[in-house]
Amino acid sequence: MIVRSLSNLWLTLAGGLLLAACFAFAPGTLGWLALAAGCAVLVGLLGAFALRGRGWPQRALDLLAMALAGWTVVASRTFAGSTLRWLSVGESFALLGLGVLSTLLGQLQLRAAIERALRRPADGRGPALPPSSRRSSHRLVGRV
Amino acid sequence: MRIRGPLADSYGAAAAMVVAALVPYLGLSAAIQPLTPLLVKQLHTSQQTLNLTTGMANAAYAVGTVLAVQLAQHLPQRRMLVLYASLFVIGSVLAAWAPDLGAFIAGHVLQGLCTSLMLIAAVPPLVIGWPVQKLRYTVVIMNMCIFGAVAAGPTVGGVQAAAHGWRPLFWIIAAIGGVALLLSLLTYEDAPPVDRSAPWDILAVGLAASGCVAAFYGASELATHAFLDAATFGPLLGGLGLIVLLVIHQYTGRRPLLTVRRLASTLPVAGILLAICSAATSVSAIELVGALLQHKQQPLHTGLLFLPEFGGAALSAALFGLVYRTRLVHLLAVSGMVFLAGGIAVVLGVLPPTDVLTLVGSGLIGIGVGSSVAPALFIAGWSLASREVQRVFALVELLRAVAAFMIAPILMHLAQTVAASPQAGSRVALWICFGLATGGGALAVYLYVLGRVRPRAPDLEGWLEGERGAWPSPPLLDGIRGDTTDELLRGYARPRATRTG
């Protein structure tokens, strides 16, 4: 779970920083920053994608984000000037949006998974939560 | 009465036959670029017609891989090999003699078709028909035949172009074809069809033929048409679609001609991906650099600058022979992509590249292509039982040929049109090659990670028995299959431990 949250945070941060860079730097510098942001997102998500426990909705969002990051890398070395700036603005909004969406999805799935675990009979069938953690899980659901 | 040639028990003769069968056309396909101005002038034709001729010859090469598998199912294999070698000699004589353009086209297309027919008919018996000790020489020979010949092509073409003639090279090819025919007779040992009960898969052969012809036609037309012109884009896209349809048809078929379904596991897919990316990248990069140097240097000088590519291919073939029984074979295939990307990065330094950069770059590309394609081909082949090796080689060679011979014209067209000057356009095209090499290599490694593959040394004795692969190949994405969101709870609460004892 921690890796999933971190990868979504990584995506959101990269999108946010790139958005700030779009209005703070000249297109020449912005191109290199977009390249770095695209590579960082790609590498981060490739690492996270290889781990278990993400579920197919998160994986679909990961693939979308990786495709977008790949495009960001290509566009950063292909376009220049105001085209690059406005493309980067669009890419950063999309990365930011995907990051936020992935985080929300993660929280909703976590909540659903906890509720499923709490409903399950504690007869050894299926992965039930131990009694000690049930109390903390109730608190956890309340927090989520 | 069974007929046996006097050299039927000689491994050396069988290996020499394979070399003589494969080297001529594969070398020629890479040697023809510097000879193009001479061919255009002496055959009284246009650049476009010549492009179309080489495109159709390459399409015939790609189709021949599938056709050979189909014919091997129903017809005696060694007799067919003798027939293919005879047809190759006829085609080569026709192309070398070429009283007019029509004869040249027919001869050259026949050369392409017969080379892949011979590859699929002659190579599998050399791989699986001899003791495992001979496999070391076989992998080296395969590497040198396919990639060494392609690597030597630009040098041979440059030397021939410097002599202001093209026919001597074609006559030499006809002579080597004659040697292949002679050796196929001397090593003759009757072999029955693979499986007479197998269905005639006309649809598969038809899809391969129509797909390759359409795609290569579209690629050839790029010399004189825009990319989005109906004469180029339509056939290119349609041809590619037909080849994809062929793969899907073979994947879903009940008794398919090609073993696509059994190849859909981690190691073969990674191997095929490496072979495709490496072939597409290396052929395109060498053609792009060759085209840039053509206007700057004499053909002989340009040809000699590509000589290190052959040296690199020979070096990597020797290395493959050393590590083929170890787990390093996986590393060799991936490291080839690194060398390939490195070679492209070197020639990208200055465009057109200087002599030193071309020598270093072509050497690295030679090491890269030799280290990646043949090991990748064997990684795919060793993942299935040895009796499937003919079908595996056919599929890999079909896809490799489509990638190598179709992407190069597209990138050449891009280099001419995408920027203000050919140098700037070539830079963009070479960056794409660099991306293909690095991306293909990285994706192959990633497939290993997603499949949780621990590279192993191949069990070749077990593989040669014919019932199982040389190593277990996990299903694609085995490491992340079936994960559920319940695993999200990991880190918050642990499943209840079951007490035993």
XYZ file of C-alpha atoms in Angstrom:
645
model
C 0.000 0.000 0.000
C 2.804 2.348 0.916
C 4.415 1.915 -2.519
C 1.106 2.597 -4.194
C 0.593 5.794 -2.215
C 4.168 6.892 -2.851
C 3.933 6.291 -6.594
C 0.721 8.324 -6.771
C 2.311 11.080 -4.723
C 5.337 10.974 -7.042
C 3.044 11.402 -10.065
C 1.140 14.284 -8.469
C 4.343 16.032 -7.430
C 5.900 15.673 -10.867
C 2.757 17.125 -12.487
C 2.631 20.001 -9.996
C 6.306 20.887 -10.345
C 6.102 20.768 -14.122
C 3.067 23.063 -14.027
C 4.981 25.555 -11.899
C 7.978 25.310 -14.235
C 5.782 26.117 -17.237
C 5.257 29.623 -15.905
C 8.607 30.108 -14.209
C 11.189 29.174 -16.849
C 12.006 29.980 -20.469
C 11.051 27.309 -23.068
C 14.677 26.127 -23.390
C 14.948 25.288 -19.683
C 11.359 24.071 -19.617
C 12.160 21.496 -22.322
C 14.867 19.904 -20.155
C 12.660 20.050 -17.052
C 9.824 18.356 -18.950
C 12.275 15.670 -20.083
C 13.357 15.137 -16.477
C 9.764 15.052 -15.212
C 8.726 12.559 -17.915
C 11.705 10.293 -17.168
C 11.110 10.517 -13.408
C 7.443 9.553 -13.756
C 8.309 6.722 -16.165
C 11.007 5.245 -13.951
C 8.940 5.628 -10.784
C 5.831 4.046 -12.250
C 7.775 1.258 -13.976
C 9.196 0.329 -10.596
C 5.836 0.479 -8.838
C 3.991 -1.337 -11.642
C 6.174 -4.406 -11.175
C 4.955 -4.885 -7.583
C 1.847 -6.823 -6.588
C -1.228 -5.440 -4.884
C -2.166 -2.630 -7.235
C -5.320 -4.120 -8.806
C -6.359 -3.588 -12.412
C -7.985 -0.120 -12.082
C -4.738 1.298 -10.670
C -2.721 -0.539 -13.341
C -4.890 0.979 -16.084
C -4.212 4.452 -14.667
C -0.498 3.578 -14.413
C -0.378 2.633 -18.096
C -2.128 5.878 -19.021
C 0.312 7.895 -16.914
C 3.305 6.031 -18.398
C 2.066 6.704 -21.949
C 1.642 10.372 -21.057
C 5.118 10.502 -19.496
C 6.577 8.888 -22.633
C 4.859 11.511 -24.775
C 6.182 14.253 -22.462
C 9.735 12.979 -23.044
C 9.274 12.917 -26.847
C 7.520 16.305 -26.960
C 10.211 17.919 -24.813
C 12.831 17.205 -27.480
C 10.581 17.722 -30.510
C 8.815 21.026 -29.905
C 10.053 24.463 -28.911
C 8.841 27.924 -27.972
C 5.243 28.548 -27.042
C 4.143 25.187 -28.522
C 6.367 23.446 -25.987
C 5.115 25.689 -23.165
C 1.419 25.030 -23.805
C 1.965 21.341 -24.489
C 3.811 21.129 -21.167
C 0.946 22.911 -19.420
C -1.470 20.321 -20.814
C 0.808 17.420 -19.891
C 1.329 18.719 -16.359
C -2.418 19.115 -15.808
C -2.962 15.591 -17.107
C -0.209 14.159 -14.858
C -1.569 16.079 -11.886
C -5.105 14.889 -12.626
C -4.006 11.276 -12.973
C -2.058 11.538 -9.715
C -5.063 12.897 -7.809
C -7.396 10.357 -9.416
C -5.050 7.483 -8.546
C -4.785 8.678 -4.945
C -8.584 8.917 -4.597
C -9.004 5.512 -6.194
C -6.431 4.057 -3.809
C -8.257 5.444 -0.781
C -11.638 4.180 -1.990
C -10.232 0.721 -2.705
C -8.505 0.641 0.656
C -11.776 1.495 2.390
C -13.645 -1.198 0.422
C -10.958 -3.764 1.173
C -11.047 -3.026 4.908
C -14.841 -3.307 4.972
C -14.666 -6.637 3.128
C -12.098 -7.901 5.608
C -14.230 -6.849 8.572
C -17.351 -8.585 7.195
C -15.508 -11.844 6.586
C -16.122 -14.574 9.233
C -13.076 -15.302 11.319
C -13.154 -19.068 10.581
C -9.904 -19.165 8.728
C -11.436 -18.840 5.270
C -9.910 -15.962 3.426
C -7.521 -13.366 4.760
C -9.303 -12.049 7.858
C -7.928 -9.342 10.042
C -6.667 -10.465 13.475
C -8.854 -9.278 16.412
C -6.146 -6.930 17.604
C -6.124 -5.065 14.325
C -9.935 -5.054 13.960
C -10.251 -2.276 16.465
C -7.581 -0.258 14.723
C -9.233 -1.039 11.385
C -12.491 0.472 12.628
C -10.603 3.585 13.467
C -8.887 3.373 10.114
C -12.213 3.179 8.231
C -13.384 6.187 10.176
C -10.303 8.089 9.109
C -10.569 7.029 5.443
C 15.995 -47.614 -51.791
C 17.093 -44.713 -49.590
C 19.508 -42.360 -51.292
C 22.329 -40.940 -49.184
C 24.895 -38.444 -50.327
C 28.580 -39.197 -49.663
C 28.798 -36.345 -47.132
C 25.502 -37.063 -45.357
C 27.337 -37.767 -42.082
C 29.600 -34.746 -42.272
C 28.688 -31.888 -39.963
C 31.185 -29.632 -41.722
C 29.516 -30.161 -45.088
C 26.050 -29.542 -43.629
C 27.292 -26.343 -41.972
C 28.978 -25.192 -45.187
C 25.717 -25.789 -47.047
C 23.835 -23.540 -44.608
C 26.497 -20.835 -44.956
C 26.390 -20.997 -48.755
C 22.600 -20.932 -48.730
C 22.105 -17.953 -46.423
C 25.065 -15.639 -46.909
C 24.537 -14.554 -50.556
C 21.138 -12.886 -50.406
C 21.458 -11.563 -46.842
C 24.797 -9.982 -47.724
C 23.375 -8.641 -50.980
C 20.399 -7.039 -49.246
C 22.843 -4.860 -47.284
C 25.263 -4.386 -50.212
C 22.782 -3.054 -52.732
C 22.603 0.532 -51.443
C 25.998 1.682 -52.840
C 25.278 -0.186 -56.087
C 21.969 1.616 -56.666
C 23.294 4.393 -58.979
C 25.062 1.783 -61.149
C 21.977 -0.450 -61.337
C 19.744 2.502 -62.235
C 22.116 3.564 -65.003
C 22.927 0.190 -66.500
C 19.413 -1.276 -66.321
C 17.922 1.948 -67.745
C 15.468 2.246 -64.923
C 14.518 4.675 -62.170
C 15.384 4.775 -58.498
C 11.719 4.152 -57.700
C 11.566 0.952 -59.778
C 14.737 -0.319 -58.176
C 13.370 0.444 -54.703
C 10.249 -1.499 -55.598
C 12.361 -4.432 -56.818
C 14.368 -4.661 -53.606
C 11.155 -4.161 -51.609
C 9.470 -7.075 -53.375
C 12.567 -9.261 -52.940
C 12.477 -8.524 -49.211
C 8.734 -9.242 -49.135
C 9.426 -12.573 -50.839
C 12.065 -13.316 -48.186
C 9.539 -12.633 -45.402
C 6.755 -14.692 -47.038
C 9.135 -17.575 -47.732
C 9.499 -18.253 -44.002
C 5.787 -19.103 -43.660
C 5.588 -20.885 -47.010
C 8.558 -23.098 -46.081
C 6.822 -24.298 -42.902
C 3.660 -25.105 -44.845
C 5.520 -27.041 -47.553
C 7.603 -28.917 -44.958
C 4.405 -30.319 -43.417
C 3.421 -32.196 -46.578
C 6.443 -32.597 -48.842
C 9.765 -34.434 -48.345
C 12.010 -31.810 -46.765
C 15.390 -32.652 -48.279
C 14.003 -32.942 -51.790
C 12.422 -29.541 -51.314
C 15.768 -28.144 -50.135
C 17.404 -29.319 -53.356
C 14.560 -27.686 -55.301
C 14.939 -24.404 -53.383
C 18.712 -24.374 -53.976
C 18.156 -25.042 -57.702
C 15.645 -22.202 -57.919
C 18.068 -19.928 -56.081
C 20.779 -20.651 -58.641
C 18.338 -19.978 -61.485
C 17.253 -16.694 -59.874
C 20.845 -15.631 -59.252
C 21.909 -16.390 -62.830
C 18.883 -14.490 -64.101
C 19.695 -11.457 -61.944
C 23.393 -11.487 -62.858
C 22.779 -12.011 -66.587
C 19.755 -9.606 -66.663
C 19.423 -8.721 -70.346
C 16.612 -6.400 -69.296
C 14.937 -5.050 -66.194
C 12.244 -7.746 -66.090
C 14.812 -10.525 -65.811
C 16.602 -8.674 -63.018
C 13.377 -8.183 -61.054
C 12.323 -11.823 -61.463
C 15.786 -13.093 -60.534
C 16.182 -10.881 -57.483
C 12.714 -11.682 -56.119
C 13.427 -15.401 -56.627
C 16.686 -14.974 -54.692
C 14.807 -13.470 -51.740
C 12.109 -16.146 -51.725
C 14.510 -19.083 -52.024
C 16.849 -17.793 -49.297
C 14.156 -17.909 -46.622
C 12.846 -21.225 -47.960
C 16.373 -22.639 -47.585
C 16.770 -21.044 -44.144
C 13.683 -22.739 -42.764
C 14.453 -26.034 -44.507
C 18.179 -26.266 -43.755
C 18.823 -24.554 -40.416
C 16.566 -26.571 -38.051
C 18.159 -29.918 -39.066
C 21.580 -28.375 -38.420
C 20.449 -27.206 -34.971
C 18.673 -30.347 -33.759
C 20.048 -33.102 -35.985
C 23.545 -33.230 -34.471
C 24.937 -33.931 -30.980
C 24.833 -31.147 -28.442
C 28.615 -30.619 -28.734
C 28.090 -29.350 -32.294
C 25.604 -26.736 -31.136
C 28.463 -24.375 -30.224
C 29.534 -24.237 -33.879
C 25.930 -24.045 -35.066
C 25.124 -20.941 -33.007
C 28.307 -19.246 -34.224
C 27.555 -20.191 -37.837
C 23.967 -18.943 -37.540
C 25.203 -15.669 -36.112
C 27.775 -15.206 -38.840
C 25.454 -16.304 -41.639
C 22.588 -14.012 -40.841
C 24.187 -11.021 -39.131
C 27.798 -11.345 -40.264
C 26.619 -11.380 -43.868
C 24.395 -8.352 -43.325
C 27.253 -6.583 -41.535
C 29.682 -7.324 -44.371
C 27.169 -6.139 -46.995
C 27.969 -2.391 -47.011
C 31.717 -3.083 -47.357
C 31.204 -5.607 -50.157
C 28.811 -3.236 -51.925
C 31.259 -0.346 -51.576
C 34.158 -2.378 -52.989
C 32.004 -3.516 -55.912
C 30.699 0.000 -56.576
C 34.272 1.291 -56.663
C 34.913 -1.134 -59.532
C 32.030 0.523 -61.438
C 30.210 -2.740 -61.984
C 27.491 -4.745 -60.280
C 27.343 -7.923 -62.321
C 30.528 -9.524 -60.869
C 28.983 -9.480 -57.393
C 25.797 -11.090 -58.696
C 27.819 -13.758 -60.539
C 29.750 -14.481 -57.327
C 26.407 -14.888 -55.581
C 25.249 -17.291 -58.291
C 28.472 -19.279 -57.834
C 27.967 -19.481 -54.051
C 24.389 -20.585 -54.723
C 25.823 -23.302 -56.968
C 28.033 -24.440 -54.089
C 24.935 -24.592 -51.843
C 23.159 -26.733 -54.449
C 26.151 -29.045 -54.786
C 26.435 -29.428 -51.006
C 22.698 -30.071 -50.675
C 23.185 -33.004 -53.064
C 26.364 -34.270 -51.389
C 24.762 -34.162 -47.917
C 21.462 -35.529 -49.151
C 19.585 -37.817 -46.807
C 15.915 -38.334 -47.471
C 13.683 -36.778 -44.806
C 9.936 -37.351 -44.660
C 7.345 -34.567 -44.357
C 6.801 -33.287 -40.810
C 3.101 -34.095 -40.528
C 1.015 -35.108 -43.526
C -2.163 -34.892 -41.442
C -1.617 -31.168 -40.817
C -4.106 -28.934 -42.628
C -3.069 -26.776 -45.568
C -3.291 -23.340 -43.965
C -3.890 -21.362 -47.141
C -5.271 -18.443 -45.136
C -2.039 -18.074 -43.156
C 0.147 -18.153 -46.270
C -2.257 -15.771 -48.029
C -2.264 -13.322 -45.121
C 1.540 -13.422 -44.917
C 1.917 -12.931 -48.676
C -0.632 -10.152 -49.072
C 0.501 -8.425 -45.866
C 4.195 -8.457 -46.756
C 3.675 -7.447 -50.395
C 1.372 -4.560 -49.420
C 3.582 -3.321 -46.581
C 6.825 -3.528 -48.579
C 5.148 -1.933 -51.608
C 4.058 0.993 -49.431
C 7.551 1.304 -47.942
C 9.156 1.250 -51.415
C 6.839 3.994 -52.688
C 8.102 6.325 -49.972
C 11.070 7.246 -52.186
C 8.831 9.303 -54.449
C 5.582 9.817 -52.524
C 4.589 11.596 -49.327
C 4.050 9.481 -46.229
C 0.318 10.206 -46.114
C -0.136 9.624 -49.860
C -2.732 6.951 -50.664
C -0.076 4.942 -52.560
C 2.119 4.659 -49.478
C 0.092 5.018 -46.314
C -2.750 2.723 -47.444
C -0.584 -0.296 -48.355
C 1.711 0.258 -45.362
C -1.125 0.326 -42.877
C -3.112 -2.384 -44.669
C -0.062 -4.664 -44.906
C 0.789 -4.231 -41.245
C -2.845 -4.916 -40.368
C -2.768 -8.158 -42.366
C 0.404 -9.301 -40.601
C -1.193 -8.537 -37.219
C -4.254 -10.473 -38.390
C -1.975 -13.397 -39.316
C -0.507 -13.440 -35.801
C -4.003 -13.307 -34.242
C -5.244 -16.035 -36.595
C -2.322 -18.241 -35.674
C -2.791 -17.513 -31.966
C -6.452 -18.519 -32.029
C -6.243 -21.345 -34.580
C -6.889 -24.946 -33.531
C -4.020 -26.410 -35.570
C -1.961 -23.360 -36.497
C 0.981 -23.310 -38.844
C 3.084 -21.118 -36.545
C 3.269 -21.718 -32.818
C 2.185 -18.267 -31.702
C 0.161 -19.403 -28.692
C 2.973 -21.528 -27.258
C 5.381 -18.647 -27.794
C 3.237 -16.281 -25.745
C 5.275 -16.614 -22.560
C 7.882 -14.355 -21.027
C 11.173 -15.581 -22.518
C 10.080 -15.992 -26.180
C 8.216 -12.684 -26.201
C 11.235 -10.884 -24.733
C 13.493 -12.639 -27.273
C 11.283 -11.745 -30.231
C 11.048 -8.147 -29.023
C 14.842 -7.919 -28.819
C 15.281 -9.458 -32.280
C 12.742 -7.099 -33.871
C 14.082 -3.927 -32.250
C 17.695 -4.835 -32.893
C 17.136 -5.710 -36.564
C 15.037 -2.617 -37.247
C 17.508 -0.327 -35.495
C 20.738 -1.657 -36.960
C 19.592 -1.840 -40.591
C 18.067 1.641 -40.409
C 21.091 3.217 -38.703
C 23.566 1.772 -41.209
C 21.411 2.854 -44.175
C 21.005 6.358 -42.763
C 24.734 6.782 -42.206
C 25.510 5.189 -45.582
C 23.167 7.624 -47.351
C 24.808 10.589 -45.614
C 28.317 9.422 -46.528
C 27.361 8.516 -50.106
C 27.415 12.176 -51.124
C 30.617 12.936 -49.245
C 32.907 9.960 -49.877
C 33.858 7.529 -52.613
C 31.935 4.200 -52.416
C 35.109 2.243 -51.594
C 35.993 4.611 -48.761
C 32.444 4.430 -47.372
C 32.418 0.654 -47.672
C 35.693 0.325 -45.772
C 34.364 2.553 -43.000
C 31.713 -0.107 -42.346
C 34.258 -2.941 -42.127
C 34.357 -2.807 -38.275
C 30.670 -3.760 -38.308
C 31.647 -7.156 -39.678
C 34.478 -7.403 -37.143
C 32.028 -6.608 -34.356
C 29.570 -9.220 -35.597
C 32.365 -11.832 -35.757
C 33.500 -10.947 -32.230
C 29.990 -11.255 -30.820
C 29.464 -14.547 -32.677
C 32.570 -15.924 -30.967
C 31.318 -14.604 -27.619
C 27.948 -16.281 -28.180
C 29.785 -19.541 -28.841
C 31.530 -19.177 -25.480
C 28.491 -18.364 -23.317
C 25.657 -20.200 -25.100
C 25.393 -22.881 -22.389
C 25.404 -20.448 -19.484
C 22.873 -18.031 -18.032
C 24.980 -15.236 -19.541
C 23.165 -15.796 -22.816
C 20.315 -13.626 -21.465
C 22.753 -10.901 -20.502
C 24.446 -11.103 -23.906
C 21.160 -10.466 -25.719
C 20.366 -7.408 -23.612
C 23.913 -6.050 -23.663
C 23.724 -6.174 -27.446
C 21.041 -3.502 -27.307
C 23.316 -1.353 -25.141
C 26.136 -1.649 -27.693
C 23.689 -0.881 -30.485
C 22.434 2.250 -28.743
C 26.054 3.210 -28.020
C 27.010 2.840 -31.685
C 24.106 5.041 -32.760
C 25.000 7.630 -30.116
C 28.566 7.725 -31.473
C 27.507 8.380 -35.083
C 25.003 10.951 -33.802
C 27.914 12.982 -32.409
C 28.654 14.723 -35.718
C 26.548 14.416 -38.875
C 27.720 13.368 -41.399
C 30.003 11.376 -39.109
C 33.773 11.655 -39.402
C 35.843 8.634 -40.422
C 36.808 7.827 -36.828
C 33.235 8.157 -35.561
C 31.943 5.943 -38.380
C 34.595 3.291 -37.687
C 33.836 3.237 -33.952
C 30.061 3.527 -34.432
C 29.823 0.771 -37.048
C 32.002 -1.492 -34.868
C 29.697 -0.977 -31.895
C 26.618 -1.535 -34.068
C 28.192 -4.777 -35.343
C 28.827 -5.985 -31.792
C 25.305 -4.949 -30.837
C 23.477 -6.663 -33.676
C 25.564 -9.833 -33.368
C 25.106 -9.987 -29.602
C 21.377 -9.388 -29.588
C 19.596 -10.958 -32.569
C 21.019 -14.492 -32.660
C 20.947 -14.984 -28.866
C 17.388 -13.598 -28.846
C 16.423 -15.996 -31.634
C 17.797 -18.924 -29.637
C 16.198 -17.695 -26.385
C 12.852 -17.942 -28.199
C 13.739 -21.286 -29.821
C 15.021 -22.891 -26.615
C 11.837 -21.977 -24.737
C 9.826 -24.540 -26.710
C 10.491 -28.204 -27.463
C 13.125 -28.716 -30.155
C 10.612 -30.259 -32.568
C 8.976 -26.812 -32.757
C 12.178 -25.031 -33.712
C 11.305 -24.778 -37.415
C 8.051 -22.950 -36.673
C 9.714 -20.708 -34.083
C 12.485 -19.683 -36.475
C 9.865 -19.043 -39.180
C 7.838 -16.689 -36.989
C 10.880 -14.855 -35.631
C 12.406 -14.474 -39.093
C 9.092 -13.243 -40.536
C 8.776 -10.561 -37.863
C 12.481 -9.697 -37.985
C 12.412 -9.302 -41.760
C 9.286 -7.148 -41.658
C 10.829 -4.939 -38.976
C 14.257 -4.677 -40.582
C 13.279 -4.133 -44.197
C 10.168 -2.017 -43.617
C 11.262 0.436 -40.947
C 14.488 1.383 -42.767
C 12.682 2.929 -45.801
C 10.291 4.759 -43.485
C 13.167 6.281 -41.518
C 15.048 7.104 -44.740
C 11.957 8.954 -45.935
C 11.683 10.734 -42.599
C 15.333 11.796 -42.817
C 14.712 13.368 -46.214
C 11.522 15.190 -45.339
C 11.249 15.972 -41.639
C 13.769 18.837 -41.510
C 15.296 21.499 -43.710
C 18.446 19.479 -44.514
C 19.188 15.746 -44.833
C 21.661 16.078 -41.938
C 19.023 17.484 -39.605
C 16.483 14.915 -40.802
C 18.959 12.074 -40.319
C 19.600 13.290 -36.786
C 15.883 12.924 -35.995
C 15.762 9.478 -37.640
C 18.878 8.337 -35.747
C 17.364 9.541 -32.474
C 14.359 7.338 -33.255
C 16.755 4.422 -33.836
C 18.397 5.208 -30.494
C 14.979 5.245 -28.817
C 14.049 1.928 -30.428
C 17.269 0.296 -29.237
C 17.089 1.568 -25.668
C 13.304 1.190 -25.407
C 13.328 -2.338 -26.857
C 16.142 -3.445 -24.562
C 14.516 -1.872 -21.492
C 11.123 -3.382 -22.299
C 12.648 -6.851 -22.700
C 14.343 -6.553 -19.301
C 11.077 -5.280 -17.824
C 9.238 -8.318 -19.183
C 11.761 -10.474 -17.307
C 10.987 -8.487 -14.135
C 7.204 -8.699 -14.613
C 7.486 -12.441 -15.275
C 9.780 -12.880 -12.209
C 12.259 -14.727 -14.409
C 15.519 -15.838 -12.891
C 17.848 -16.314 -15.869
C 19.005 -19.905 -16.125
C 21.483 -21.808 -18.220
C 19.709 -23.815 -20.948
C 19.415 -27.575 -20.505
C 20.343 -28.378 -24.088
C 20.556 -32.162 -23.681
C 16.948 -32.204 -22.443
C 15.913 -29.795 -25.162
C 17.387 -31.955 -27.915
C 15.270 -34.881 -26.713
C 12.396 -32.970 -28.269
C 9.740 -33.050 -25.546
C 10.400 -29.906 -23.496
C 12.055 -26.516 -23.622
C 15.597 -25.880 -22.448
C 14.238 -23.842 -19.538
C 10.858 -23.094 -18.017
C 9.388 -19.886 -19.358
C 6.790 -18.351 -17.009
C 3.568 -16.941 -18.451
C 3.636 -13.300 -19.477
C 3.312 -10.894 -16.512
C 3.290 -13.873 -14.136
C 4.579 -11.774 -11.265
C 1.667 -9.346 -11.254
C -1.167 -11.616 -12.401
C -4.254 -11.984 -10.278
C -3.291 -9.401 -7.694
C -6.334 -8.079 -5.896
C -7.096 -4.963 -4.014
C -7.276 -7.051 -0.810
C -3.505 -7.031 -0.943
C -3.800 -3.324 -0.251
C -4.205 -4.239 3.407
C -0.628 -5.386 3.513
C 1.168 -3.065 5.880
C -1.988 -2.269 7.890
C -2.812 -5.763 9.167
C -1.332 -9.198 8.653
C -3.381 -12.332 7.906
C -3.873 -14.561 10.921
C -1.001 -16.987 11.265
C -1.935 -20.674 11.387
C -0.291 -22.536 14.224
C 1.058 -25.950 13.430
C 2.446 -28.724 15.555
